[in-house]
CSV table of C-alpha atoms and ligand atoms in Angstrom, one decimal:
chain,number,residue,atom,x,y,z
A,1,MET,CA,-60.6,-170.4,63.2
A,2,HIS,CA,-60.5,-174.2,63.2
A,3,ARG,CA,-63.8,-175.3,64.4
A,4,ASP,CA,-63.3,-178.7,64.1
A,5,PRO,CA,-60.5,-179.7,66.9
A,6,PHE,CA,-59.0,-182.4,65.1
A,7,GLU,CA,-58.0,-180.1,62.1
A,8,ALA,CA,-56.9,-177.6,64.5
A,9,ILE,CA,-54.6,-180.3,65.9
A,10,LEU,CA,-53.2,-181.4,62.7
A,11,ALA,CA,-52.7,-177.6,61.9
A,12,GLU,CA,-50.7,-176.9,64.7
A,13,ARG,CA,-48.7,-180.0,64.8
A,14,ILE,CA,-47.8,-180.7,61.0
A,15,GLY,CA,-48.9,-177.5,59.2
A,16,LEU,CA,-51.6,-179.0,57.5
A,17,ASP,CA,-54.5,-177.0,55.8
A,18,ALA,CA,-57.1,-179.7,56.0
A,19,ALA,CA,-58.7,-178.0,53.2
A,20,SER,CA,-56.3,-179.0,51.1
A,21,ILE,CA,-57.1,-182.8,51.4
A,22,GLY,CA,-60.4,-182.2,52.0
A,23,HIS,CA,-62.0,-181.7,55.5
A,24,ASP,CA,-63.3,-185.8,55.1
A,25,GLU,CA,-60.3,-186.9,54.6
A,26,VAL,CA,-59.8,-185.9,58.4
A,27,ALA,CA,-62.8,-187.2,59.2
A,28,ARG,CA,-62.4,-190.4,58.2
A,29,ALA,CA,-59.1,-190.6,59.7
A,30,VAL,CA,-60.5,-189.5,63.1
A,31,ARG,CA,-63.0,-192.4,62.9
A,32,ARG,CA,-60.1,-194.8,61.7
A,33,ARG,CA,-58.4,-193.9,65.0
A,34,VAL,CA,-61.6,-193.6,67.5
A,35,GLU,CA,-61.8,-197.7,65.5
A,36,ALA,CA,-58.2,-198.3,66.4
A,37,THR,CA,-57.9,-197.1,70.0
A,38,GLY,CA,-61.1,-198.6,71.3
A,39,CYS,CA,-62.5,-195.4,72.3
A,40,GLU,CA,-66.1,-194.9,72.4
A,41,ASP,CA,-66.7,-191.9,70.6
A,42,THR,CA,-64.5,-188.8,69.1
A,43,ALA,CA,-65.3,-187.1,72.0
A,44,ALA,CA,-63.1,-189.8,74.3
A,45,TYR,CA,-60.4,-189.7,71.1
A,46,LEU,CA,-60.3,-186.4,71.6
A,47,ALA,CA,-59.3,-186.5,75.4
A,48,ARG,CA,-56.9,-189.5,74.3
A,49,LEU,CA,-55.6,-187.3,71.4
A,50,VAL,CA,-54.7,-184.1,73.8
A,51,GLY,CA,-53.8,-186.5,76.4
A,52,SER,CA,-50.8,-188.0,74.8
A,53,ASP,CA,-47.4,-186.8,73.3
A,54,THR,CA,-48.0,-189.3,70.3
A,55,GLU,CA,-51.2,-190.2,69.1
A,56,TRP,CA,-51.2,-187.3,67.1
A,57,GLU,CA,-48.4,-188.7,64.8
A,58,GLU,CA,-50.8,-191.8,64.5
A,59,LEU,CA,-53.4,-189.5,63.3
A,60,ALA,CA,-51.1,-187.5,61.1
A,61,GLU,CA,-49.9,-191.0,59.3
A,62,LEU,CA,-53.5,-191.0,58.1
A,63,VAL,CA,-53.5,-187.7,56.6
A,64,LEU,CA,-50.1,-187.0,54.7
A,65,VAL,CA,-49.7,-187.7,51.2
A,66,PRO,CA,-46.6,-189.6,50.4
A,67,GLU,CA,-46.9,-189.8,46.9
A,68,THR,CA,-43.7,-189.7,45.3
A,69,TRP,CA,-41.9,-191.3,42.2
A,70,PHE,CA,-38.6,-191.6,40.7
A,71,PHE,CA,-36.9,-188.4,39.0
A,72,ARG,CA,-40.4,-186.2,39.3
A,73,GLU,CA,-40.3,-182.8,37.4
A,74,PRO,CA,-36.7,-184.1,35.9
A,75,THR,CA,-35.6,-180.5,35.1
A,76,ALA,CA,-34.9,-180.3,38.5
A,77,PHE,CA,-32.1,-183.3,38.4
A,78,ASP,CA,-31.2,-181.5,35.1
A,79,LEU,CA,-30.5,-178.4,37.4
A,80,LEU,CA,-29.0,-180.4,40.1
A,81,ALA,CA,-26.3,-182.3,38.0
A,82,ALA,CA,-25.3,-178.8,36.4
A,83,ARG,CA,-25.0,-177.4,40.0
A,84,ALA,CA,-23.0,-180.5,40.9
A,85,ALA,CA,-21.0,-180.7,38.0
A,86,LEU,CA,-19.6,-176.9,38.2
A,87,HIS,CA,-18.9,-177.4,42.1
A,88,ALA,CA,-16.8,-180.3,41.1
A,89,SER,CA,-15.2,-178.6,38.5
A,90,SER,CA,-14.4,-175.7,40.2
A,91,GLY,CA,-12.0,-177.7,42.5
A,92,SER,CA,-13.8,-177.0,45.7
A,93,ARG,CA,-12.7,-179.5,48.6
A,94,ARG,CA,-16.3,-178.8,49.9
A,95,ARG,CA,-18.4,-182.1,50.3
A,96,PHE,CA,-21.3,-180.9,47.8
A,97,SER,CA,-24.9,-180.9,50.0
A,98,VAL,CA,-28.4,-181.9,49.0
A,99,LEU,CA,-31.4,-182.2,51.5
A,100,SER,CA,-34.6,-183.6,50.1
A,101,LEU,CA,-37.2,-182.2,52.7
A,102,PRO,CA,-40.0,-183.9,52.7
A,103,CYS,CA,-38.9,-186.9,51.1
A,104,ALA,CA,-41.7,-189.2,51.2
A,105,THR,CA,-40.6,-193.0,50.5
A,106,GLY,CA,-37.2,-192.1,49.6
A,107,ALA,CA,-37.9,-191.8,45.6
A,108,GLU,CA,-36.5,-188.0,45.5
A,109,PRO,CA,-33.3,-188.5,47.6
A,110,TYR,CA,-32.2,-191.8,45.9
A,111,SER,CA,-32.6,-189.8,42.6
A,112,VAL,CA,-30.5,-187.0,43.7
A,113,ALA,CA,-27.5,-189.7,44.4
A,114,MET,CA,-28.0,-191.2,41.2
A,115,THR,CA,-27.9,-187.9,39.6
A,116,LEU,CA,-24.7,-187.1,41.6
A,117,LEU,CA,-23.1,-190.3,40.5
A,118,ASP,CA,-24.1,-189.8,37.2
A,119,VAL,CA,-22.2,-186.3,37.3
A,120,GLY,CA,-19.1,-188.5,38.1
A,121,LEU,CA,-19.2,-187.3,41.8
A,122,THR,CA,-18.0,-190.0,44.5
A,123,ALA,CA,-19.5,-190.8,47.5
A,124,ALA,CA,-16.7,-188.6,49.4
A,125,GLN,CA,-17.5,-186.0,47.6
A,126,PHE,CA,-21.1,-185.4,48.4
A,127,ARG,CA,-23.8,-186.1,51.1
A,128,VAL,CA,-27.7,-186.5,51.1
A,129,GLU,CA,-30.0,-185.7,53.8
A,130,ALA,CA,-33.4,-186.7,53.8
A,131,ILE,CA,-36.2,-186.0,56.4
A,132,ASP,CA,-39.7,-186.7,56.5
A,133,VAL,CA,-42.4,-186.2,59.5
A,134,SER,CA,-43.9,-189.5,58.2
A,135,ARG,CA,-42.5,-192.6,60.3
A,136,ARG,CA,-43.7,-194.8,58.0
A,137,ALA,CA,-42.6,-193.3,55.1
A,138,ILE,CA,-38.9,-193.0,56.7
A,139,GLU,CA,-39.2,-196.8,57.0
A,140,ALA,CA,-40.4,-197.5,53.6
A,141,ALA,CA,-37.6,-195.2,52.5
A,142,ARG,CA,-35.0,-197.1,54.0
A,143,GLU,CA,-36.1,-200.6,52.7
A,144,ALA,CA,-36.0,-198.7,49.7
A,145,THR,CA,-38.6,-201.3,47.3
A,146,TYR,CA,-40.4,-199.7,44.7
A,147,SER,CA,-42.7,-200.5,41.7
A,148,ALA,CA,-41.9,-200.9,38.5
A,149,ARG,CA,-44.3,-197.6,37.9
A,150,SER,CA,-42.0,-195.7,40.6
A,151,VAL,CA,-39.0,-196.4,39.1
A,152,ALA,CA,-40.4,-195.9,35.4
A,153,ARG,CA,-39.0,-192.4,35.0
A,154,ALA,CA,-35.4,-193.4,36.1
A,155,GLY,CA,-34.8,-195.6,32.7
A,156,PRO,CA,-33.3,-198.4,31.5
A,157,VAL,CA,-30.0,-197.1,32.1
A,158,ARG,CA,-30.0,-196.1,35.6
A,159,ARG,CA,-32.4,-199.0,36.6
A,160,GLN,CA,-29.7,-201.8,35.5
A,161,ARG,CA,-27.0,-199.5,37.1
A,162,PHE,CA,-28.7,-198.3,40.6
A,163,PHE,CA,-31.5,-201.7,41.2
A,164,GLU,CA,-31.7,-204.9,41.9
A,165,GLU,CA,-35.2,-206.2,40.3
A,166,ALA,CA,-37.4,-209.4,42.2
A,167,ASP,CA,-40.4,-210.2,41.0
A,168,ASP,CA,-41.4,-207.0,39.2
A,169,LEU,CA,-40.1,-204.8,42.4
A,170,TRP,CA,-37.2,-202.7,42.2
A,171,ARG,CA,-34.9,-202.2,45.1
A,172,VAL,CA,-32.1,-199.8,45.7
A,173,ARG,CA,-28.7,-201.3,45.5
A,174,ASP,CA,-27.0,-200.9,49.0
A,175,ASP,CA,-24.0,-199.2,47.6
A,176,VAL,CA,-26.7,-196.3,46.8
A,177,ARG,CA,-28.9,-196.7,49.9
A,178,ARG,CA,-25.8,-196.1,52.0
A,179,LEU,CA,-25.7,-192.8,50.4
A,180,VAL,CA,-28.6,-191.1,51.8
A,181,ARG,CA,-29.2,-190.2,55.4
A,182,PHE,CA,-32.7,-190.8,56.5
A,183,SER,CA,-34.4,-189.1,59.7
A,184,ARG,CA,-37.6,-187.9,61.0
A,185,GLY,CA,-38.0,-184.0,61.2
A,186,ASN,CA,-41.4,-181.6,61.2
A,187,LEU,CA,-40.9,-178.9,58.5
A,188,VAL,CA,-43.1,-176.7,61.0
A,189,ASP,CA,-40.4,-177.2,64.1
A,190,PRO,CA,-38.3,-174.0,63.7
A,191,GLN,CA,-35.3,-176.0,65.5
A,192,LEU,CA,-35.3,-178.5,62.3
A,193,LEU,CA,-31.7,-179.4,61.6
A,194,ALA,CA,-30.5,-176.5,64.0
A,195,GLY,CA,-26.7,-176.0,63.9
A,196,ALA,CA,-26.2,-177.8,60.7
A,197,ALA,CA,-24.6,-176.7,57.8
A,198,PRO,CA,-26.5,-175.0,55.1
A,199,PHE,CA,-27.1,-177.2,52.0
A,200,ASP,CA,-26.1,-176.8,48.4
A,201,VAL,CA,-29.6,-177.4,46.8
A,202,VAL,CA,-32.4,-178.1,49.1
A,203,PHE,CA,-35.3,-179.9,47.3
A,204,CYS,CA,-38.7,-178.5,49.1
A,205,ARG,CA,-41.2,-180.3,46.9
A,206,ASN,CA,-44.9,-181.2,46.5
A,207,VAL,CA,-45.5,-180.2,50.2
A,208,LEU,CA,-46.5,-176.6,50.7
A,209,ILE,CA,-49.5,-177.1,48.7
A,210,TYR,CA,-50.7,-178.9,51.9
A,211,LEU,CA,-49.9,-176.2,54.5
A,212,SER,CA,-51.7,-173.7,56.0
A,213,GLY,CA,-50.4,-169.8,55.1
A,214,GLU,CA,-49.1,-169.5,58.5
A,215,ALA,CA,-47.2,-173.0,58.4
A,216,ARG,CA,-45.9,-171.9,54.9
A,217,LEU,CA,-44.1,-168.7,56.4
A,218,ARG,CA,-42.5,-171.1,59.0
A,219,VAL,CA,-41.3,-173.3,56.5
A,220,VAL,CA,-39.9,-170.3,54.5
A,221,ALA,CA,-38.2,-168.9,57.2
A,222,THR,CA,-36.1,-172.3,58.2
A,223,LEU,CA,-35.7,-172.8,54.1
A,224,SER,CA,-33.9,-169.8,54.0
A,225,ARG,CA,-31.5,-170.9,56.8
A,226,LEU,CA,-31.1,-174.5,55.2
A,227,VAL,CA,-29.9,-172.9,51.3
A,228,ARG,CA,-26.3,-171.9,51.2
A,229,PRO,CA,-26.1,-167.9,50.0
A,230,ASP,CA,-25.2,-169.2,46.8
A,231,GLY,CA,-27.3,-172.3,46.8
A,232,VAL,CA,-30.4,-173.2,45.3
A,233,LEU,CA,-34.0,-174.2,46.6
A,234,LEU,CA,-36.3,-176.2,44.1
A,235,THR,CA,-40.1,-176.2,44.7
A,236,GLY,CA,-42.6,-178.2,43.0
A,237,HIS,CA,-44.4,-176.9,39.5
A,238,ALA,CA,-47.8,-176.3,41.8
A,239,GLU,CA,-46.3,-174.0,44.4
A,240,PRO,CA,-46.3,-170.2,42.9
A,241,LEU,CA,-43.4,-167.8,43.7
A,242,ARG,CA,-45.9,-165.9,46.4
A,243,LEU,CA,-44.9,-168.9,48.9
A,244,VAL,CA,-41.3,-168.7,48.7
A,245,ALA,CA,-40.6,-164.7,48.1
A,246,PRO,CA,-39.5,-162.5,48.9
A,247,ALA,CA,-36.7,-164.6,51.1
A,248,PHE,CA,-36.3,-166.1,47.7
A,249,ALA,CA,-36.2,-165.2,43.8
A,250,SER,CA,-36.4,-166.9,41.4
A,251,ALA,CA,-33.6,-168.4,39.5
A,252,ARG,CA,-35.5,-167.9,36.1
A,253,VAL,CA,-34.0,-171.4,34.8
A,254,PRO,CA,-37.0,-172.3,32.4
A,255,ARG,CA,-39.0,-175.2,33.2
A,256,THR,CA,-37.6,-175.8,36.7
A,257,PHE,CA,-38.9,-174.3,39.8
A,258,ALA,CA,-35.7,-172.8,41.3
A,259,TRP,CA,-35.0,-170.4,43.6
A,260,VAL,CA,-32.0,-168.7,44.8
A,261,ALA,CA,-31.8,-166.3,48.4
A,262,SER,CA,-32.7,-162.6,47.5
A,263,ALA,CA,-30.0,-160.3,49.0
A,264,PRO,CA,-31.2,-158.9,52.0
A,265,GLY,CA,-33.5,-155.8,51.6
A,266,SER,CA,-34.1,-156.7,47.9
A,267,ASN,CA,-34.7,-159.0,45.2
A,268,GLN,CA,-32.1,-159.3,43.5
A,269,ALA,CA,-31.2,-162.9,42.5
A,270,ARG,CA,-28.0,-164.6,43.8
A,271,PRO,CA,-25.8,-166.2,41.4
A,272,ALA,CA,-27.4,-169.6,39.6
A,273,LEU,CA,-24.9,-171.1,37.6
A,274,HIS,CA,-21.5,-169.6,38.6
A,275,ALA,CA,-20.5,-168.7,35.0
A,276,GLY,CA,-17.9,-166.2,36.6
A,277,ARG,CA,-15.2,-169.0,35.8
A,278,ALA,CA,-15.6,-168.6,32.2
A,279,VAL,CA,-14.3,-164.7,32.7
A,280,ARG,CA,-11.8,-165.5,35.0
A,281,GLN,CA,-10.1,-167.5,32.6
A,282,ALA,CA,-10.8,-165.3,29.8
A,283,ALA,CA,-9.1,-162.2,31.8
A,284,MET,CA,-6.2,-164.6,32.5
A,285,SER,CA,-6.0,-166.5,29.2
A,286,PRO,CA,-2.4,-165.9,27.4
A,287,SER,CA,-4.5,-165.3,24.2
A,288,ALA,CA,-6.3,-162.5,25.5
A,289,PRO,CA,-5.0,-159.2,25.0
A,290,ARG,CA,-3.0,-157.4,27.6
A,291,ALA,CA,-5.8,-154.7,28.2
A,292,GLU,CA,-8.3,-157.1,28.2
A,293,ARG,CA,-6.7,-159.5,31.0
A,294,ALA,CA,-8.3,-157.2,33.8
A,295,LEU,CA,-11.9,-157.9,34.4
A,296,PRO,CA,-13.9,-154.9,32.5
A,297,GLY,CA,-15.1,-151.5,34.1
A,298,ALA,CA,-16.1,-148.7,32.0
A,299,ALA,CA,-14.4,-149.8,29.0
A,300,PRO,CA,-16.0,-150.0,25.5
A,301,PRO,CA,-18.0,-153.3,25.4
A,302,ASP,CA,-15.1,-155.6,23.3
A,303,ALA,CA,-14.8,-159.1,23.7
A,304,ALA,CA,-13.7,-159.2,27.4
A,305,ALA,CA,-16.5,-156.9,28.5
A,306,LEU,CA,-19.1,-158.9,26.6
A,307,LEU,CA,-17.9,-161.7,28.0
A,308,ALA,CA,-18.0,-160.5,31.4
A,309,GLN,CA,-21.6,-159.0,30.9
A,310,ALA,CA,-22.7,-162.4,29.7
A,311,THR,CA,-21.3,-163.9,33.0
A,312,ARG,CA,-23.1,-161.8,35.2
A,313,LEU,CA,-26.3,-162.4,32.9
A,314,ALA,CA,-25.8,-165.9,33.6
A,315,ASP,CA,-24.9,-165.6,37.2
A,316,ALA,CA,-28.1,-163.5,38.0
A,317,GLY,CA,-30.0,-166.5,36.2
A,318,ASP,CA,-30.9,-164.4,33.0
A,319,LEU,CA,-30.1,-167.3,30.6
A,320,GLU,CA,-31.7,-166.0,27.3
A,321,GLN,CA,-30.1,-162.6,27.2
A,322,ALA,CA,-27.0,-164.2,28.6
A,323,ARG,CA,-26.7,-166.3,25.5
A,324,ALA,CA,-27.5,-163.6,23.3
A,325,VAL,CA,-24.7,-161.6,24.7
A,326,VAL,CA,-22.1,-164.5,24.6
A,327,GLY,CA,-23.2,-164.7,20.7
A,328,ARG,CA,-21.9,-161.6,20.4
A,329,VAL,CA,-18.2,-163.0,22.4
A,330,ILE,CA,-18.0,-166.0,19.6
A,331,LEU,CA,-18.2,-163.6,16.8
A,332,ALA,CA,-15.8,-161.4,18.2
A,333,ARG,CA,-13.4,-163.9,19.1
A,334,PRO,CA,-14.5,-167.0,17.2
A,335,GLY,CA,-10.8,-168.9,17.6
A,336,GLU,CA,-11.0,-168.7,21.5
A,337,ALA,CA,-12.5,-171.1,23.9
A,338,PRO,CA,-13.7,-169.3,26.8
A,339,GLY,CA,-16.8,-167.5,24.9
A,340,TYR,CA,-17.5,-171.3,23.3
A,341,TYR,CA,-17.3,-172.8,27.0
A,342,LEU,CA,-19.9,-170.1,28.5
A,343,ALA,CA,-22.2,-170.7,25.9
A,344,GLY,CA,-21.9,-174.5,26.6
A,345,ILE,CA,-22.8,-173.7,30.3
A,346,ILE,CA,-25.2,-170.9,29.4
A,347,ALA,CA,-26.9,-173.7,27.0
A,348,SER,CA,-26.8,-176.5,29.5
A,349,GLY,CA,-28.6,-174.4,32.0
A,350,LEU,CA,-31.3,-173.7,29.3
A,351,GLY,CA,-31.7,-177.5,28.9
A,352,ARG,CA,-30.4,-177.3,25.2
A,353,HIS,CA,-27.8,-180.3,26.0
A,354,VAL,CA,-27.0,-180.8,22.0
A,355,ASP,CA,-26.1,-177.0,21.9
A,356,ALA,CA,-24.3,-177.3,25.2
A,357,GLU,CA,-22.4,-180.5,23.8
A,358,VAL,CA,-21.2,-178.9,20.5
A,359,ALA,CA,-20.2,-175.5,22.4
A,360,LEU,CA,-18.1,-177.5,24.9
A,361,ARG,CA,-16.7,-179.7,22.2
A,362,ARG,CA,-15.5,-176.5,20.2
A,363,ALA,CA,-13.9,-174.9,23.5
A,364,VAL,CA,-12.2,-178.1,24.0
A,365,TYR,CA,-11.0,-178.0,20.6
A,366,LEU,CA,-9.6,-174.8,20.8
A,367,ASP,CA,-8.2,-175.8,24.2
A,368,PRO,CA,-7.6,-179.0,24.7
A,369,ARG,CA,-6.6,-178.3,28.4
A,370,HIS,CA,-9.8,-176.7,29.0
A,371,ALA,CA,-10.5,-178.6,32.3
A,372,GLU,CA,-13.7,-177.7,33.0
A,373,ALA,CA,-15.3,-178.0,29.7
A,374,LEU,CA,-13.8,-181.7,29.6
A,375,GLN,CA,-15.7,-182.0,32.5
A,376,HIS,CA,-19.0,-180.5,31.7
A,377,LEU,CA,-18.7,-182.7,28.6
A,378,ALA,CA,-18.4,-185.6,31.0
A,379,PHE,CA,-21.7,-184.8,32.6
A,380,LEU,CA,-23.5,-184.4,29.7
A,381,ARG,CA,-22.1,-187.7,28.2
A,382,ALA,CA,-22.9,-189.3,31.3
A,383,ARG,CA,-26.4,-188.1,31.3
A,384,HIS,CA,-27.3,-189.3,28.3
A,385,GLY,CA,-26.0,-192.8,29.6
A,386,ASP,CA,-22.8,-193.2,27.6
A,387,ALA,CA,-20.5,-194.1,30.8
A,388,ALA,CA,-17.7,-194.8,28.8
A,389,GLU,CA,-17.1,-191.5,27.0
A,390,ALA,CA,-18.1,-189.7,30.1
A,391,GLU,CA,-15.4,-191.9,31.8
A,392,ARG,CA,-13.1,-191.2,29.2
A,393,LEU,CA,-13.8,-187.2,29.3
A,394,ARG,CA,-13.2,-187.0,32.9
A,395,LEU,CA,-10.1,-189.0,32.9
A,396,ARG,CA,-9.0,-185.9,30.2
A,397,ALA,CA,-10.2,-183.6,32.4
A,398,SER,CA,-8.2,-184.6,35.8
A,399,LEU,CA,-5.1,-184.5,33.5
A,400,ALA,CA,-5.8,-181.6,31.9
A,401,ARG,CA,-6.3,-180.1,35.9
A,402,ALA,CA,-3.0,-182.0,36.5
A,403,ARG,CA,-0.9,-179.8,33.3
A,404,ASN,CA,-2.7,-177.0,34.3
A,405,GLY,CA,-1.0,-177.1,38.0
A,406,GLY,CA,-4.2,-178.2,39.5
A,407,ASP,CA,-5.5,-181.0,41.8
A,408,VAL,CA,-5.9,-184.3,40.2
A,409,ARG,CA,-9.1,-185.8,41.8
B,501,SAM,C1,-46.4,-185.8,48.3
B,501,SAM,S1,-45.1,-186.1,49.2
B,501,SAM,C2,-43.8,-184.8,48.3
B,501,SAM,C3,-42.4,-186.1,48.3
B,501,SAM,C4,-41.4,-185.4,47.6
B,501,SAM,N1,-40.9,-184.1,47.7
B,501,SAM,C5,-41.6,-185.4,45.7
B,501,SAM,O1,-41.8,-184.3,45.7
B,501,SAM,O2,-42.0,-186.2,45.3
B,501,SAM,C6,-45.1,-184.9,50.5
B,501,SAM,C7,-44.3,-185.2,52.1
B,501,SAM,O3,-44.6,-184.0,52.9
B,501,SAM,C8,-44.8,-184.9,54.1
B,501,SAM,N2,-44.8,-184.0,55.1
B,501,SAM,C9,-46.0,-183.1,55.3
B,501,SAM,N3,-46.3,-182.5,56.5
B,501,SAM,C10,-44.8,-182.3,56.7
B,501,SAM,C11,-44.8,-181.7,57.9
B,501,SAM,N4,-44.9,-180.9,58.3
B,501,SAM,N5,-42.9,-181.9,57.8
B,501,SAM,C12,-42.3,-182.7,57.2
B,501,SAM,N6,-42.9,-183.7,56.2
B,501,SAM,C13,-44.2,-183.4,56.1
B,501,SAM,C14,-45.6,-186.2,54.1
B,501,SAM,O4,-45.1,-187.1,55.2
B,501,SAM,C15,-45.4,-186.5,52.9
B,501,SAM,O5,-44.1,-187.6,52.6
């Protein structure tokens, strides 16, 4: 298939489709390595390359594209934040886990850690793994010093909170650097992270476009092992559905390239938002009439049934439909919190943060002990840079959980 032996070696080692960066780019890299190694010509260099276990890494360093920046495609971080906030409010003691693969020079996994801190998770409540095949990229990531341009999208509040500035360079603070574990690894290695527990969220962005069709298939197989059954895979905007389907189905979150595991043998999406909590609360709510406390079956579409339907739609990622149905819940039960809570979660998933806040505040007004609504409001306020209000809301959420008989975290 590959007439050029260097391209064939790069395809084999790192899955590179040379056409994605240009054949001249590979030829240029080979010339540089011929010079650097003191080989007489490309034939001599090829012999050296074939006979060495490590020379391919040096050649690969010259063709890899480590371009990255903080908060690249920010809607992905909104979705991460929503997932993390829901995980925290679920009361789960399991650490929320995120994988950045590939992580390049670290902007992506550090943006992940900063997002999770913004949401209010403590260092003990999450872990971030970051992997790239490039040794240079991993060294730079551990060094964690970036240009003003790279950190521009972090915004002034985060820059102040998470970075130290010196000579127009921005270094990630040590306590944030320690939250990300970097290592080298190859996406096309089927043994990558073998035995590791799967992750809640996997970022695999802006790399599939550089890989051959065969390499992409291998990567998708690895990703389906690394994403939890209820987890999310985030790809870059240039990486269309056909690259990841049928192993994954769209999570249908607008402006976000998010995928959820497909159920075996189907294209059904698994839960995307875990809105199920709203319907369980509605079913248990003392204000719900007795007949409505059970989860609805074939009963006529009363408010509880509509709430269940909206929850199912939200869980399946159909947020626009879910929004329409939850509107009917609120019309039927304007004095009860669960509809507003679900409306807030859906609006948040749709990126309508103002609507989300209005709905969640209404839920809290109607039910001042609604810990999940308080927690999600805290997340929205933190996202807005309003750290003080976020902290107050988190405290209220903790107290509400304690009063409701749950954990205080
Ligand atoms: C354009 S960067 C994307 C970084 C980050 N995910 C983002 O979206 O900002 C692509 C990265 O993929 C890495 N890469 C390419 N092939 C790889 C492979 N086979 N295994 C692991 N990393 C690879 C490169 O080293 C480079 O750092």
